[in-house]
Amino acid sequence: MDLFSGKLYWPTTFINPPSYPVLEEDIKCDVLIIGGGSSGAQCAYMLSDTDLDVVVVDKRKIGMGSTSVNTALLQYLGDKMLFELVNSFGEDAAILHTKLCEESIDNIEKISFNLSVDPEFKRRDSLYYASDEEGKDKINQEYNYLKKHNFNVDLLSDTQISNLYSFKKKAALYIHNDGEINPIKFNHGLLMEAQKKGVRIFEHTKINGRKSGEKTTTFFTKNRHTIEARFVIIAAGYEGLEFKKEKNSFLTSSYAIVTNPVENFTDWYKQTLIWETARPYIYMRTTKDRRIIIGGLDDNTYISEDRDSKIMHKKEKLIEEFNKLFPNIQVYPEYYLGAFYGGTHDGLPMIGQYEEFPNCYFIYAYGDNGLVYNGALAKIIRDVITKGSHPAMKIYGQNREKNLFL
């Protein structure tokens, strides 16, 4: 799959990442993880503290799939608003999902401080503003559920917003203690720690076939070697759909730029993460070296040539949208990209289990908070493999139903 095109920023922040060998023999393991990006790395890290023999394979160089274009805003609210999730799945399920995402950010923070590579994790508040009058109504509904369940959030008026920022909006949620991270450094840091604990990692090792047995599954590599495993986690991001199509998933395209370094952020209160209620929406964050990542302008295409033909136009449009909010901050795009972006029709990430793939778990951490979702789903799958179950499988299994806890 042609996942993205453009001039990428994150790889320039980690010039000499570790290399891993190509698999050149037949091996056996307890758990095979297919994919060494965000989902695979978090699974490997979670499982490295167990007694299981774990193997990670990736068909590319580690971290050079969608992880290399992840804009890495860490937020517990997502594309589908909390009140909408309540309407679809019931209040208990929607709140549990949101709490698990909040917990995932906490866990990412704890892990970050224990890695040998600094992943540049930083707590940031979020400003989630109403794009229009309809958005104001949504913000109010969202605030009511968040306050009811004790999330640390404030409701800002138009005057309060304009006192903090260089723009005025009808209303906004001010969400405390979200975060940001460098996804490439976090990815490599996780796998470096997992390797120290015995996880075997192979890159440039493509899986191109499998054979299911009574108690194990054997996967075949392009180089004609085999990996026999008791459990398998397909953590291949959007390319997981090449192993198994999932009717609840969809692919579209999104765009992002990274600007020149900026000296003065006076008009940008606390360099908060910023996004809006419009769909598709514009979002933005800053980086450790004081650049600005601006993304959005999603386009309903899953054809890479069509996506890529629009990159230059989208690049200029993202700058225009930024200038509407921050006319006094002078920026230009130094890096830019167009990439596939996946979501689910019902608004929640998924763990897929299918009869034709026995003892296999598909991670579909699709949506705007993929890195956060991956952390939550990795922890759940670890418990399912080691303990036999996890209560949140009722939410994330592909056969979930509406109003789960009614």
Short mmCIF file of C-alpha atoms in Angstrom, two decimals:
data_model
loop_
_atom_site.label_atom_id
_atom_site.label_comp_id
_atom_site.label_asym_id
_atom_site.label_seq_id
_atom_site.Cartn_x
_atom_site.Cartn_y
_atom_site.Cartn_z
CA MET A 1 0.00 0.00 0.00
CA ASP A 2 1.28 3.45 -0.94
CA LEU A 3 0.67 4.96 2.50
CA PHE A 4 1.97 8.50 2.00
CA SER A 5 3.96 10.94 -0.09
CA GLY A 6 5.76 14.18 0.65
CA LYS A 7 8.73 15.64 2.47
CA LEU A 8 8.69 14.12 5.95
CA TYR A 9 9.67 15.83 9.19
CA TRP A 10 9.84 13.15 11.91
CA PRO A 11 12.63 11.06 10.33
CA THR A 12 14.88 14.14 10.40
CA THR A 13 14.58 14.27 14.20
CA PHE A 14 16.13 10.81 14.69
CA ILE A 15 18.96 10.52 12.21
CA ASN A 16 20.52 7.18 13.17
CA PRO A 17 17.75 4.86 14.35
CA PRO A 18 18.67 1.29 15.28
CA SER A 19 18.63 -1.37 12.59
CA TYR A 20 17.32 -4.88 12.94
CA PRO A 21 18.19 -8.02 10.97
CA VAL A 22 16.19 -9.70 8.23
CA LEU A 23 14.76 -13.06 9.27
CA GLU A 24 16.98 -15.71 7.67
CA GLU A 25 15.83 -18.91 9.39
CA ASP A 26 12.70 -20.78 10.45
CA ILE A 27 11.63 -19.88 14.00
CA LYS A 28 8.94 -20.56 16.59
CA CYS A 29 7.50 -18.22 19.22
CA ASP A 30 4.57 -17.74 21.56
CA VAL A 31 3.42 -14.44 20.06
CA LEU A 32 4.12 -13.11 16.57
CA ILE A 33 3.49 -9.39 16.05
CA ILE A 34 3.18 -8.43 12.39
CA GLY A 35 4.05 -4.74 12.14
CA GLY A 36 6.69 -2.68 13.93
CA GLY A 37 4.94 0.68 13.94
CA SER A 38 2.96 2.28 16.75
CA SER A 39 0.59 -0.61 17.43
CA GLY A 40 3.22 -3.32 17.09
CA ALA A 41 5.77 -1.47 19.22
CA GLN A 42 3.28 -0.85 22.02
CA CYS A 43 2.18 -4.50 21.94
CA ALA A 44 5.79 -5.67 22.04
CA TYR A 45 6.56 -3.40 24.98
CA MET A 46 3.49 -4.58 26.90
CA LEU A 47 4.28 -8.24 26.30
CA SER A 48 7.99 -7.89 27.06
CA ASP A 49 7.21 -8.03 30.79
CA THR A 50 5.59 -11.45 30.48
CA ASP A 51 7.20 -14.88 30.19
CA LEU A 52 6.11 -15.18 26.56
CA ASP A 53 8.55 -15.52 23.67
CA VAL A 54 7.67 -12.58 21.40
CA VAL A 55 8.73 -11.85 17.81
CA VAL A 56 8.13 -8.65 15.80
CA VAL A 57 8.42 -8.51 12.02
CA ASP A 58 8.00 -5.56 9.68
CA LYS A 59 8.19 -5.53 5.90
CA ARG A 60 9.87 -2.10 5.91
CA LYS A 61 12.52 -0.52 8.06
CA ILE A 62 11.04 -0.19 11.55
CA GLY A 63 8.96 2.95 12.04
CA MET A 64 8.83 3.94 8.37
CA GLY A 65 5.17 3.19 7.74
CA SER A 66 2.35 5.43 8.92
CA THR A 67 4.20 6.08 12.19
CA SER A 68 6.57 8.38 10.30
CA VAL A 69 3.68 10.69 9.33
CA ASN A 70 1.69 10.49 12.58
CA THR A 71 1.11 14.02 13.84
CA ALA A 72 0.99 12.58 17.38
CA LEU A 73 -1.53 14.71 19.22
CA LEU A 74 -2.43 12.71 22.33
CA GLN A 75 -6.08 13.33 23.17
CA TYR A 76 -8.84 11.31 24.81
CA LEU A 77 -11.66 12.84 22.75
CA GLY A 78 -11.99 11.79 19.14
CA ASP A 79 -13.57 12.26 15.72
CA LYS A 80 -16.91 11.04 16.99
CA MET A 81 -17.84 13.23 19.92
CA LEU A 82 -18.53 11.75 23.33
CA PHE A 83 -22.24 12.61 23.29
CA GLU A 84 -22.50 10.89 19.89
CA LEU A 85 -20.82 7.77 21.30
CA VAL A 86 -23.33 7.87 24.16
CA ASN A 87 -26.16 7.93 21.62
CA SER A 88 -24.67 4.98 19.73
CA PHE A 89 -23.32 2.72 22.49
CA GLY A 90 -24.86 3.92 25.73
CA GLU A 91 -23.36 6.13 28.39
CA ASP A 92 -21.44 3.45 30.30
CA ALA A 93 -19.63 2.16 27.22
CA ALA A 94 -18.85 5.65 25.90
CA ILE A 95 -17.43 6.79 29.23
CA LEU A 96 -15.40 3.60 29.67
CA HIS A 97 -13.84 4.12 26.24
CA THR A 98 -12.99 7.74 27.07
CA LYS A 99 -11.51 6.77 30.45
CA LEU A 100 -9.38 4.09 28.75
CA CYS A 101 -8.04 6.71 26.33
CA GLU A 102 -7.25 9.04 29.22
CA GLU A 103 -5.51 6.14 30.97
CA SER A 104 -3.56 5.38 27.79
CA ILE A 105 -2.13 8.92 27.75
CA ASP A 106 -1.12 8.52 31.40
CA ASN A 107 0.58 5.24 30.54
CA ILE A 108 2.40 6.73 27.55
CA GLU A 109 3.74 9.42 29.87
CA LYS A 110 5.01 6.87 32.41
CA ILE A 111 6.64 4.76 29.70
CA SER A 112 8.27 7.81 28.08
CA PHE A 113 10.29 8.62 31.18
CA ASN A 114 11.70 5.06 31.27
CA LEU A 115 12.98 4.88 27.69
CA SER A 116 16.61 5.27 26.68
CA VAL A 117 15.44 7.54 23.83
CA ASP A 118 13.70 10.78 24.82
CA PRO A 119 10.38 10.68 22.92
CA GLU A 120 9.70 14.37 23.68
CA PHE A 121 6.48 13.64 25.55
CA LYS A 122 4.91 16.80 26.91
CA ARG A 123 1.59 17.45 28.57
CA ARG A 124 -0.45 19.97 26.61
CA ASP A 125 -3.96 21.25 27.17
CA SER A 126 -6.36 21.23 24.21
CA LEU A 127 -8.65 23.91 22.84
CA TYR A 128 -11.62 22.35 21.06
CA TYR A 129 -13.57 25.23 19.53
CA ALA A 130 -16.98 25.54 17.92
CA SER A 131 -16.63 26.13 14.19
CA ASP A 132 -20.18 27.52 13.90
CA GLU A 133 -23.51 27.79 15.74
CA GLU A 134 -24.18 24.06 15.36
CA GLY A 135 -20.71 23.42 16.77
CA LYS A 136 -21.59 25.54 19.81
CA ASP A 137 -24.52 23.24 20.57
CA LYS A 138 -22.22 20.23 20.24
CA ILE A 139 -19.65 21.78 22.56
CA ASN A 140 -22.33 22.31 25.19
CA GLN A 141 -23.54 18.71 24.94
CA GLU A 142 -19.98 17.45 25.15
CA TYR A 143 -19.23 19.59 28.18
CA ASN A 144 -22.25 18.26 30.07
CA TYR A 145 -21.11 14.64 29.77
CA LEU A 146 -17.48 15.46 30.51
CA LYS A 147 -18.30 17.38 33.68
CA LYS A 148 -20.81 14.75 34.78
CA HIS A 149 -18.03 12.17 34.73
CA ASN A 150 -15.36 14.38 36.30
CA PHE A 151 -13.10 15.00 33.33
CA ASN A 152 -10.84 18.03 33.80
CA VAL A 153 -12.42 20.41 31.31
CA ASP A 154 -13.66 24.02 31.21
CA LEU A 155 -16.27 25.65 28.99
CA LEU A 156 -14.98 28.92 27.51
CA SER A 157 -17.10 31.78 26.19
CA ASP A 158 -16.23 33.85 23.13
CA THR A 159 -14.76 36.57 25.38
CA GLN A 160 -12.64 34.10 27.33
CA ILE A 161 -11.29 32.63 24.09
CA SER A 162 -10.35 36.02 22.66
CA ASN A 163 -8.61 36.95 25.92
CA LEU A 164 -6.28 33.95 25.52
CA TYR A 165 -5.85 33.73 21.75
CA SER A 166 -5.66 36.01 18.72
CA PHE A 167 -9.04 34.78 17.45
CA LYS A 168 -12.63 34.68 18.62
CA LYS A 169 -14.96 31.67 18.50
CA LYS A 170 -18.50 31.17 19.78
CA ALA A 171 -17.48 28.63 22.44
CA ALA A 172 -14.77 26.08 23.19
CA LEU A 173 -13.84 23.27 25.50
CA TYR A 174 -10.55 23.78 27.31
CA ILE A 175 -9.34 20.25 28.05
CA HIS A 176 -6.54 19.83 30.58
CA ASN A 177 -3.71 17.30 30.41
CA ASP A 178 -3.73 15.99 26.87
CA GLY A 179 -0.29 15.64 25.33
CA GLU A 180 2.09 15.49 22.40
CA ILE A 181 5.01 13.24 21.48
CA ASN A 182 7.59 12.46 18.80
CA PRO A 183 6.16 9.25 17.30
CA ILE A 184 9.39 8.04 15.67
CA LYS A 185 11.43 8.37 18.86
CA PHE A 186 8.67 6.79 20.95
CA ASN A 187 8.39 3.88 18.52
CA HIS A 188 12.09 3.12 18.54
CA GLY A 189 12.37 3.67 22.28
CA LEU A 190 9.65 1.08 22.91
CA LEU A 191 11.26 -1.54 20.70
CA MET A 192 14.73 -0.93 22.08
CA GLU A 193 13.41 -1.61 25.58
CA ALA A 194 11.45 -4.64 24.40
CA GLN A 195 14.55 -6.05 22.72
CA LYS A 196 16.52 -5.69 25.95
CA LYS A 197 13.90 -7.93 27.58
CA GLY A 198 14.20 -10.63 24.95
CA VAL A 199 11.79 -9.64 22.18
CA ARG A 200 13.22 -10.61 18.79
CA ILE A 201 12.78 -7.97 16.06
CA PHE A 202 13.19 -8.38 12.31
CA GLU A 203 12.76 -5.71 9.65
CA HIS A 204 12.55 -5.99 5.86
CA THR A 205 10.74 -9.27 6.53
CA LYS A 206 7.49 -9.45 4.57
CA ILE A 207 4.76 -11.95 5.38
CA ASN A 208 3.15 -13.38 2.25
CA GLY A 209 1.25 -16.47 3.39
CA ARG A 210 0.01 -18.54 6.32
CA LYS A 211 -1.24 -21.96 7.32
CA SER A 212 -3.46 -22.50 10.36
CA GLY A 213 -2.88 -25.58 12.49
CA GLU A 214 -4.71 -27.04 15.46
CA LYS A 215 -2.76 -25.11 18.10
CA THR A 216 -0.43 -22.84 16.12
CA THR A 217 -0.36 -20.76 12.96
CA THR A 218 2.59 -20.78 10.58
CA PHE A 219 3.35 -17.65 8.60
CA PHE A 220 5.58 -17.66 5.52
CA THR A 221 7.97 -14.84 4.62
CA LYS A 222 8.87 -13.56 1.19
CA ASN A 223 12.35 -15.00 1.73
CA ARG A 224 10.83 -18.49 2.18
CA HIS A 225 11.23 -18.82 5.91
CA THR A 226 8.54 -19.72 8.45
CA ILE A 227 7.38 -18.37 11.80
CA GLU A 228 5.24 -20.71 13.89
CA ALA A 229 3.28 -18.97 16.66
CA ARG A 230 0.63 -19.79 19.25
CA PHE A 231 -0.83 -16.29 19.08
CA VAL A 232 -0.60 -13.64 16.37
CA ILE A 233 -1.21 -9.90 16.55
CA ILE A 234 -1.72 -8.25 13.17
CA ALA A 235 -0.55 -4.73 14.01
CA ALA A 236 -0.06 -3.58 10.44
CA GLY A 237 -2.00 -0.32 10.62
CA TYR A 238 -4.00 0.38 7.50
CA GLU A 239 -2.21 -2.48 5.76
CA GLY A 240 -4.00 -4.83 8.15
CA LEU A 241 -6.84 -4.51 5.64
CA GLU A 242 -4.66 -6.41 3.16
CA PHE A 243 -4.79 -9.40 5.52
CA LYS A 244 -8.50 -9.07 6.26
CA LYS A 245 -11.09 -6.64 4.95
CA GLU A 246 -13.20 -5.19 7.76
CA LYS A 247 -16.63 -3.81 6.87
CA ASN A 248 -16.61 -1.27 9.71
CA SER A 249 -13.42 0.40 8.46
CA PHE A 250 -12.81 2.96 5.73
CA LEU A 251 -9.83 4.75 4.21
CA THR A 252 -9.63 8.36 3.17
CA SER A 253 -6.78 10.85 2.74
CA SER A 254 -5.45 13.58 5.00
CA TYR A 255 -2.80 16.26 4.71
CA ALA A 256 -0.34 17.98 7.00
CA ILE A 257 2.51 20.47 6.99
CA VAL A 258 5.33 21.28 9.39
CA THR A 259 6.45 24.89 9.42
CA ASN A 260 9.65 26.78 10.02
CA PRO A 261 10.64 27.28 13.68
CA VAL A 262 8.71 30.10 15.38
CA GLU A 263 10.21 32.35 18.04
CA ASN A 264 7.13 34.06 19.50
CA PHE A 265 3.98 32.20 20.57
CA THR A 266 2.47 35.12 22.51
CA ASP A 267 -0.87 34.81 20.67
CA TRP A 268 -1.07 31.03 21.30
CA TYR A 269 -1.96 30.39 24.93
CA LYS A 270 0.30 27.69 26.40
CA GLN A 271 0.86 26.28 22.90
CA THR A 272 -2.29 24.20 23.39
CA LEU A 273 -3.35 21.55 20.93
CA ILE A 274 -6.10 23.10 18.79
CA TRP A 275 -8.94 21.53 16.83
CA GLU A 276 -12.54 22.26 15.93
CA THR A 277 -16.04 20.79 15.62
CA ALA A 278 -16.23 21.03 11.81
CA ARG A 279 -15.84 17.77 9.89
CA PRO A 280 -13.38 17.52 8.29
CA TYR A 281 -11.51 19.71 10.75
CA ILE A 282 -8.25 21.62 11.02
CA TYR A 283 -5.90 20.78 13.91
CA MET A 284 -2.51 22.02 15.05
CA ARG A 285 0.24 21.53 17.61
CA THR A 286 3.82 22.65 18.18
CA THR A 287 7.04 20.64 18.34
CA LYS A 288 10.06 20.61 20.64
CA ASP A 289 12.04 22.70 18.14
CA ARG A 290 9.19 25.26 18.00
CA ARG A 291 7.72 24.30 14.66
CA ILE A 292 3.98 24.09 14.04
CA ILE A 293 2.23 21.01 12.69
CA ILE A 294 -0.99 21.90 10.87
CA GLY A 295 -3.19 19.14 9.53
CA GLY A 296 -6.61 18.24 8.20
CA LEU A 297 -8.50 19.07 5.00
CA ASP A 298 -9.33 15.39 4.68
CA ASP A 299 -10.34 14.26 1.21
CA ASN A 300 -12.62 11.35 0.42
CA THR A 301 -10.19 9.39 -1.74
CA TYR A 302 -8.29 6.15 -1.22
CA ILE A 303 -6.42 6.38 -4.54
CA SER A 304 -2.84 7.41 -3.89
CA GLU A 305 -2.37 9.22 -7.22
CA ASP A 306 -5.45 11.34 -6.57
CA ARG A 307 -4.30 12.05 -3.01
CA ASP A 308 -0.82 13.06 -4.09
CA SER A 309 -2.04 15.35 -6.88
CA LYS A 310 -3.64 17.56 -4.23
CA ILE A 311 -0.70 17.90 -1.85
CA MET A 312 0.58 21.24 -3.15
CA HIS A 313 -2.88 22.82 -3.06
CA LYS A 314 -3.61 21.44 0.42
CA LYS A 315 -0.24 22.71 1.63
CA GLU A 316 -1.16 26.28 0.74
CA LYS A 317 -4.70 25.91 2.05
CA LEU A 318 -3.45 24.74 5.47
CA ILE A 319 -1.30 27.87 5.73
CA GLU A 320 -4.35 29.99 4.85
CA GLU A 321 -6.40 28.31 7.58
CA PHE A 322 -3.64 28.88 10.12
CA ASN A 323 -3.35 32.54 9.18
CA LYS A 324 -7.05 33.03 9.91
CA LEU A 325 -6.36 32.10 13.53
CA PHE A 326 -2.86 33.51 13.98
CA PRO A 327 -2.27 36.40 11.55
CA ASN A 328 0.70 37.64 13.58
CA ILE A 329 2.67 34.38 13.42
CA GLN A 330 4.60 34.21 10.17
CA VAL A 331 5.04 30.66 8.91
CA TYR A 332 5.75 28.74 5.75
CA PRO A 333 5.76 24.97 5.13
CA GLU A 334 9.18 23.32 5.33
CA TYR A 335 7.72 19.80 5.33
CA TYR A 336 4.45 18.52 3.87
CA LEU A 337 2.63 15.27 3.18
CA GLY A 338 -0.49 13.54 1.98
CA ALA A 339 -1.30 10.23 3.64
CA PHE A 340 -3.99 7.62 3.95
CA TYR A 341 -6.10 8.00 7.04
CA GLY A 342 -8.43 5.31 8.38
CA GLY A 343 -11.53 5.40 10.51
CA THR A 344 -14.43 3.24 11.58
CA HIS A 345 -18.03 3.88 10.63
CA ASP A 346 -19.24 3.64 14.22
CA GLY A 347 -16.47 5.79 15.71
CA LEU A 348 -14.61 3.31 17.94
CA PRO A 349 -11.34 1.45 17.28
CA MET A 350 -11.52 -2.33 17.01
CA ILE A 351 -9.86 -5.60 17.89
CA GLY A 352 -10.78 -8.06 15.17
CA GLN A 353 -11.08 -11.82 15.73
CA TYR A 354 -12.16 -14.00 12.82
CA GLU A 355 -12.92 -17.68 12.45
CA GLU A 356 -10.57 -18.03 9.48
CA PHE A 357 -7.72 -16.54 11.58
CA PRO A 358 -7.70 -18.64 14.77
CA ASN A 359 -5.75 -17.18 17.73
CA CYS A 360 -5.14 -13.98 15.76
CA TYR A 361 -5.94 -10.45 16.91
CA PHE A 362 -6.26 -7.62 14.39
CA ILE A 363 -5.60 -4.13 15.73
CA TYR A 364 -7.70 -1.55 13.91
CA ALA A 365 -6.74 1.53 15.95
CA TYR A 366 -8.31 3.72 13.31
CA GLY A 367 -9.33 7.30 13.95
CA ASP A 368 -7.65 10.55 14.89
CA ASN A 369 -6.13 9.20 18.12
CA GLY A 370 -4.36 6.16 16.71
CA LEU A 371 -1.35 6.34 19.00
CA VAL A 372 -3.60 6.60 22.07
CA TYR A 373 -5.92 3.85 20.80
CA ASN A 374 -2.93 1.61 20.15
CA GLY A 375 -1.85 1.95 23.77
CA ALA A 376 -5.30 1.03 25.04
CA LEU A 377 -5.76 -1.91 22.66
CA ALA A 378 -2.24 -3.27 23.28
CA LYS A 379 -2.95 -3.49 26.99
CA ILE A 380 -6.26 -5.26 26.36
CA ILE A 381 -4.73 -7.82 23.98
CA ARG A 382 -1.91 -8.50 26.44
CA ASP A 383 -4.49 -9.35 29.10
CA VAL A 384 -6.56 -11.50 26.74
CA ILE A 385 -3.47 -13.52 25.79
CA THR A 386 -2.08 -13.84 29.32
CA LYS A 387 -5.27 -13.91 31.40
CA GLY A 388 -7.89 -15.12 28.95
CA SER A 389 -10.12 -12.05 28.91
CA HIS A 390 -10.52 -8.30 29.38
CA PRO A 391 -13.85 -6.56 30.09
CA ALA A 392 -13.29 -3.93 27.37
CA MET A 393 -13.34 -6.58 24.62
CA LYS A 394 -17.12 -6.07 24.73
CA ILE A 395 -16.54 -2.52 23.47
CA TYR A 396 -13.77 -3.12 20.96
CA GLY A 397 -14.64 -6.49 19.43
CA GLN A 398 -15.75 -6.24 15.81
CA ASN A 399 -19.14 -7.77 16.63
CA ARG A 400 -20.03 -5.11 19.19
CA GLU A 401 -23.59 -3.90 19.25
CA LYS A 402 -25.26 -0.59 19.93
CA ASN A 403 -26.09 0.32 23.53
CA LEU A 404 -23.63 -2.22 24.88
CA PHE A 405 -24.41 -1.95 28.56
CA LEU A 406 -28.17 -1.39 28.48
#
